[in-house]
Tab-separated table of C-alpha atoms in Angstrom:
chain	number	residue	atom	x	y	z
H	1	MET	CA	-0.338	-13.024	-43.745
H	2	VAL	CA	0.657	-14.464	-40.374
H	3	GLN	CA	1.977	-11.085	-39.226
H	4	LYS	CA	-1.280	-9.404	-40.210
H	5	LYS	CA	-3.259	-12.034	-38.303
H	6	TRP	CA	-1.251	-11.448	-35.107
H	7	ARG	CA	-1.500	-7.698	-35.556
H	8	ASN	CA	-5.278	-7.948	-35.803
H	9	ILE	CA	-5.385	-10.107	-32.670
H	10	ILE	CA	-3.327	-7.570	-30.689
H	11	VAL	CA	-5.266	-4.583	-31.972
H	12	SER	CA	-8.629	-6.156	-31.151
H	13	PHE	CA	-7.601	-7.581	-27.748
H	14	ALA	CA	-8.581	-4.664	-25.500
H	15	PRO	CA	-6.835	-5.877	-22.268
H	16	PHE	CA	-3.492	-5.665	-24.114
H	17	TRP	CA	-3.867	-1.877	-24.010
H	18	SER	CA	-4.941	-1.657	-20.373
H	19	LEU	CA	-1.550	-0.632	-18.926
H	20	LEU	CA	-1.129	3.109	-19.344
H	21	SER	CA	1.784	5.043	-17.877
H	22	ALA	CA	2.898	8.666	-17.695
H	23	GLN	CA	6.123	7.539	-19.386
H	24	MET	CA	4.315	6.634	-22.609
H	25	PRO	CA	4.359	8.955	-25.631
H	26	GLN	CA	1.138	10.918	-26.065
H	27	ASN	CA	0.188	9.212	-29.324
H	28	VAL	CA	0.520	5.759	-27.686
H	29	LEU	CA	-1.704	6.868	-24.787
H	30	GLU	CA	-4.393	8.138	-27.121
H	31	LEU	CA	-4.185	4.977	-29.229
H	32	GLY	CA	-4.402	2.807	-26.118
H	33	LEU	CA	-7.491	4.602	-24.810
H	34	LYS	CA	-9.128	4.295	-28.217
H	35	ARG	CA	-8.549	0.529	-28.340
H	36	LEU	CA	-9.391	-0.127	-24.701
H	37	GLN	CA	-13.124	-0.011	-25.263
H	38	GLU	CA	-14.618	-0.628	-21.767
H	39	THR	CA	-11.674	-2.568	-20.330
H	40	LYS	CA	-10.514	-1.861	-16.780
H	41	LEU	CA	-7.380	0.290	-16.609
H	42	ILE	CA	-3.993	-0.251	-14.976
H	43	THR	CA	-2.401	3.168	-14.533
H	44	SER	CA	0.944	4.333	-13.161
H	45	VAL	CA	2.626	7.670	-12.485
H	46	HIS	CA	6.314	7.072	-11.816
H	47	GLY	CA	9.483	9.089	-11.488
H	48	THR	CA	10.592	12.483	-10.261
H	49	VAL	CA	7.698	14.781	-11.073
H	50	TYR	CA	8.211	18.527	-11.166
H	51	ARG	CA	5.519	21.184	-10.936
H	52	SER	CA	6.306	22.213	-14.510
H	53	ASP	CA	6.352	18.646	-15.871
H	54	GLY	CA	4.289	19.037	-19.024
H	55	ARG	CA	4.505	15.319	-19.808
H	56	VAL	CA	2.663	14.371	-16.635
H	57	ARG	CA	0.134	17.161	-17.103
H	58	ARG	CA	-0.645	15.877	-20.610
H	59	PHE	CA	-0.965	12.337	-19.248
H	60	LEU	CA	-3.448	13.424	-16.578
H	61	ARG	CA	-5.530	15.429	-19.042
H	62	THR	CA	-5.668	12.366	-21.281
H	63	ILE	CA	-6.453	9.784	-18.609
H	64	LEU	CA	-8.901	11.665	-16.366
H	65	PRO	CA	-11.949	11.205	-18.653
H	66	ALA	CA	-11.498	7.440	-18.144
H	67	SER	CA	-10.480	7.611	-14.465
H	68	THR	CA	-13.602	5.788	-13.220
H	69	ARG	CA	-12.366	2.709	-15.103
H	70	ILE	CA	-9.011	2.639	-13.317
H	71	ARG	CA	-8.825	-0.478	-11.159
H	72	THR	CA	-5.065	-0.656	-10.480
H	73	LEU	CA	-3.229	2.579	-9.675
H	74	SER	CA	0.466	3.046	-8.913
H	75	ILE	CA	1.741	6.449	-7.775
H	76	ASN	CA	5.495	6.729	-7.285
H	77	VAL	CA	6.596	10.354	-7.192
H	78	PHE	CA	8.901	12.592	-5.210
H	79	GLU	CA	8.120	15.813	-3.386
H	80	ARG	CA	8.910	18.389	-6.039
H	81	GLY	CA	5.621	20.253	-6.173
H	82	SER	CA	3.940	17.074	-7.409
H	83	GLY	CA	0.899	17.305	-5.151
H	84	ASP	CA	-1.069	19.635	-7.376
H	85	LEU	CA	-0.338	17.392	-10.353
H	86	ILE	CA	-1.480	14.053	-9.004
H	87	LYS	CA	-4.195	15.279	-6.628
H	88	SER	CA	-6.642	15.332	-9.531
H	89	LEU	CA	-5.902	11.676	-10.241
H	90	TRP	CA	-5.951	10.784	-6.534
H	91	THR	CA	-9.421	12.250	-6.050
H	92	ASN	CA	-11.022	10.902	-9.238
H	93	CYS	CA	-10.467	7.145	-9.020
H	94	PRO	CA	-13.456	5.882	-7.017
H	95	ASN	CA	-13.259	2.326	-8.380
H	96	VAL	CA	-9.618	1.527	-7.656
H	97	GLU	CA	-9.217	-2.030	-6.337
H	98	SER	CA	-5.421	-2.107	-5.986
H	99	LEU	CA	-3.322	0.917	-4.982
H	100	HIS	CA	0.464	1.196	-4.732
H	101	LEU	CA	1.672	4.426	-3.122
H	102	ALA	CA	5.449	4.918	-3.157
H	103	GLY	CA	8.200	7.522	-3.167
H	104	LYS	CA	7.719	10.784	-1.290
H	105	PRO	CA	4.300	12.163	-2.198
H	106	GLU	CA	3.385	15.485	-0.672
H	107	SER	CA	1.639	15.456	2.685
H	108	VAL	CA	-1.708	16.347	1.086
H	109	LEU	CA	-1.804	12.724	-0.085
H	110	THR	CA	-0.659	11.106	3.173
H	111	HIS	CA	-2.097	13.197	6.021
H	112	SER	CA	-5.718	13.921	6.678
H	113	THR	CA	-7.333	16.962	8.218
H	114	LYS	CA	-11.021	17.734	8.421
H	115	ASP	CA	-12.422	18.274	4.927
H	116	SER	CA	-8.930	17.917	3.451
H	117	ALA	CA	-8.327	17.073	-0.197
H	118	ALA	CA	-6.837	13.767	0.942
H	119	GLU	CA	-10.211	12.662	2.312
H	120	VAL	CA	-12.436	14.084	-0.422
H	121	GLY	CA	-12.629	11.534	-3.240
H	122	CYS	CA	-9.856	9.439	-1.670
H	123	PRO	CA	-9.427	5.975	-3.275
H	124	THR	CA	-10.752	3.073	-1.190
H	125	PRO	CA	-8.815	0.056	-2.497
H	126	ARG	CA	-9.132	-3.548	-1.380
H	127	TRP	CA	-5.410	-4.198	-1.793
H	128	LEU	CA	-3.044	-1.496	-0.562
H	129	HIS	CA	0.765	-1.397	-0.860
H	130	ILE	CA	2.408	1.491	0.999
H	131	ASN	CA	6.082	2.151	0.292
H	132	THR	CA	6.482	5.699	1.603
H	133	SER	CA	8.512	7.160	4.449
H	134	ASP	CA	5.285	8.099	6.257
H	135	VAL	CA	2.427	5.674	6.746
H	136	PRO	CA	-0.640	7.549	5.394
H	137	GLN	CA	-2.966	8.755	8.152
H	138	ILE	CA	-6.149	8.956	6.106
H	139	PRO	CA	-8.897	6.760	7.611
H	140	THR	CA	-10.925	6.719	4.380
H	141	LEU	CA	-7.999	5.141	2.528
H	142	TYR	CA	-8.307	1.966	4.632
H	143	ALA	CA	-12.110	1.672	4.633
H	144	ARG	CA	-12.272	-1.323	2.236
H	145	VAL	CA	-8.736	-2.696	2.595
H	146	GLU	CA	-8.527	-6.485	2.903
H	147	GLU	CA	-4.773	-6.905	2.437
H	148	LEU	CA	-2.168	-4.315	3.476
H	149	LEU	CA	1.567	-4.253	2.811
H	150	ILE	CA	3.642	-1.585	4.567
H	151	GLU	CA	7.164	-1.581	3.146
H	152	SER	CA	10.235	0.352	4.310
H	153	PRO	CA	8.640	3.030	6.506
H	154	THR	CA	11.402	5.293	7.834
H	155	SER	CA	9.479	7.877	9.833
H	156	LEU	CA	8.246	7.346	13.367
H	157	LEU	CA	5.894	4.374	13.653
H	158	GLU	CA	3.363	5.088	16.370
H	159	ALA	CA	0.932	2.809	18.174
H	160	ARG	CA	-1.915	5.268	17.503
H	161	VAL	CA	-1.344	4.881	13.734
H	162	LEU	CA	-1.777	1.110	14.000
H	163	GLN	CA	-4.935	1.732	16.019
H	164	MET	CA	-6.228	4.121	13.366
H	165	ILE	CA	-5.595	1.608	10.570
H	166	PHE	CA	-7.432	-1.242	12.280
H	167	LYS	CA	-10.332	0.929	13.408
H	168	SER	CA	-10.709	2.227	9.848
H	169	ALA	CA	-10.338	-1.182	8.130
H	170	PRO	CA	-13.085	-3.573	9.291
H	171	ASN	CA	-12.316	-5.922	6.372
H	172	LEU	CA	-8.566	-6.172	6.975
H	173	ARG	CA	-7.504	-9.821	6.988
H	174	ILE	CA	-3.814	-9.773	6.036
H	175	ILE	CA	-1.134	-7.268	7.038
H	176	ARG	CA	2.502	-7.518	6.007
H	177	LEU	CA	5.289	-5.353	7.438
H	178	ASP	CA	8.479	-5.517	5.368
H	179	GLN	CA	11.969	-4.029	5.682
H	180	MET	CA	11.545	-2.019	8.858
H	181	ASP	CA	15.292	-1.811	9.546
H	182	GLU	CA	15.282	2.005	9.258
H	183	THR	CA	11.922	2.543	10.924
H	184	GLN	CA	11.950	4.839	13.936
H	185	LEU	CA	10.059	3.308	16.829
H	186	GLU	CA	7.880	5.149	19.297
H	187	ASP	CA	9.149	4.927	22.865
H	188	PRO	CA	7.702	1.719	24.422
H	189	ASP	CA	6.479	3.665	27.477
H	190	VAL	CA	4.592	6.099	25.239
H	191	ALA	CA	3.221	3.276	23.087
H	192	ALA	CA	2.069	1.464	26.235
H	193	ASP	CA	-0.407	4.300	26.885
H	194	GLU	CA	-2.316	3.230	23.781
H	195	PRO	CA	-4.600	0.198	24.130
H	196	ARG	CA	-3.402	-2.842	22.248
H	197	VAL	CA	-4.822	-3.418	18.796
H	198	VAL	CA	-7.722	-5.865	18.921
H	199	ALA	CA	-8.139	-7.584	15.547
H	200	PRO	CA	-10.213	-10.749	15.991
H	201	ASP	CA	-10.752	-11.148	12.234
H	202	LEU	CA	-7.082	-10.764	11.251
H	203	LYS	CA	-5.950	-13.974	9.548
H	204	LEU	CA	-2.248	-13.270	9.026
H	205	LEU	CA	0.391	-10.922	10.422
H	206	GLU	CA	3.638	-11.262	8.503
H	207	ILE	CA	6.814	-9.427	9.554
H	208	LEU	CA	9.603	-9.735	6.993
H	209	ASN	CA	13.210	-8.600	6.690
H	210	SER	CA	13.207	-6.679	9.963
H	211	ASP	CA	15.424	-6.793	13.039
H	212	TRP	CA	14.299	-8.296	16.334
H	213	GLU	CA	13.743	-4.917	18.049
H	214	LYS	CA	11.110	-3.930	15.477
H	215	ILE	CA	9.555	-7.386	15.576
H	216	LEU	CA	9.128	-7.275	19.346
H	217	TRP	CA	7.744	-3.727	19.219
H	218	VAL	CA	5.049	-4.800	16.743
H	219	LEU	CA	4.196	-7.971	18.668
H	220	ASN	CA	3.651	-5.897	21.803
H	221	ARG	CA	1.083	-3.706	20.026
H	222	PHE	CA	-1.481	-6.484	19.514
H	223	GLN	CA	-3.931	-8.365	21.650
H	224	TRP	CA	-3.718	-11.686	19.906
H	225	SER	CA	-6.532	-13.827	18.641
H	226	PRO	CA	-6.133	-17.611	18.271
H	227	SER	CA	-7.428	-17.280	14.688
H	228	THR	CA	-4.434	-15.134	13.640
H	229	SER	CA	-1.428	-16.766	11.975
H	230	LEU	CA	1.976	-15.217	12.621
H	231	LYS	CA	4.949	-15.379	10.257
H	232	ILE	CA	8.278	-13.808	11.228
H	233	GLN	CA	11.483	-13.527	9.222
H	234	THR	CA	14.525	-11.440	10.116
H	235	TRP	CA	17.186	-10.055	7.803
H	236	ASN	CA	19.398	-13.085	8.512
H	237	GLY	CA	16.679	-15.642	7.965
H	238	PHE	CA	13.983	-16.997	10.209
H	239	ILE	CA	13.884	-16.247	13.912
H	240	ASP	CA	16.095	-19.230	14.778
H	241	HIS	CA	19.088	-17.390	13.318
H	242	LEU	CA	18.860	-13.988	15.027
H	243	CYS	CA	17.868	-13.421	18.652
H	244	GLY	CA	15.644	-16.449	18.215
H	245	ASP	CA	15.316	-17.221	21.923
H	246	GLU	CA	13.920	-13.783	22.784
H	247	VAL	CA	11.460	-13.642	19.916
H	248	ARG	CA	10.429	-17.262	20.442
H	249	ALA	CA	9.862	-16.628	24.168
H	250	HIS	CA	7.645	-13.667	23.314
H	251	VAL	CA	5.597	-15.729	20.855
H	252	HIS	CA	5.227	-18.471	23.467
H	253	ALA	CA	3.998	-15.868	25.957
H	254	ILE	CA	1.393	-14.770	23.411
H	255	LEU	CA	0.222	-18.346	23.033
H	256	ARG	CA	0.041	-18.842	26.798
H	257	SER	CA	-2.100	-15.716	27.096
H	258	MET	CA	-4.725	-17.327	24.897
H	259	THR	CA	-6.713	-19.105	27.576
H	260	ASP	CA	-9.810	-21.165	26.938
H	261	SER	CA	-11.873	-17.998	27.256
H	262	SER	CA	-10.124	-16.665	24.144
H	263	PHE	CA	-11.563	-19.385	21.909
């Protein structure tokens, strides 16, 4: 009797069925969608996806009719002809609030050209977690972003990309840069040709688990506002434990540059 009661509770509690993944058996997916009613969806596509991956194709065919209800979307795939598979999901989720993009998705999902598929129907999340080798260069992607986490970028990080992000994201309030130890940095002389990022509404810049060279490069890209909080942590702990004097001196210089006219 007790078991039946709990079963009925689970079956009738629609949010319990809201997490749907490409790894689930087809019958579980169909059952979940049936019991979801109008609940918002949490959807993920993970793993090494091949062009001929029938499992993922079946998942997409099943989930697409409900794609407008997807609020949390996680895409973690590798470049094995996966672009044509997940592009349909990428371009049919207009109501996504939280997006996690990881792995090595094909360039169609990370680079924008005029009228490209990346721009057409591109998600516009409020919370964006990027864990790809390339930082996506799709302005539309950042249009509504309020909080941005860029984790473990390994390709060249350019000043113009930071400019593009902030120009495209008027609502951005928090940006976190994490694990940039393998990030390639643009030459400081080249980066200096770009104007510094002006972000008067930015509330927090957090740089985590990165070495001092990357920290200083990022700090030099911004024109600081007194309303912005700064949190720095290196691989070996907080800045006191690794090249602390140099980083601390740079932060002090930033503070000194904030004259009364800045307030």
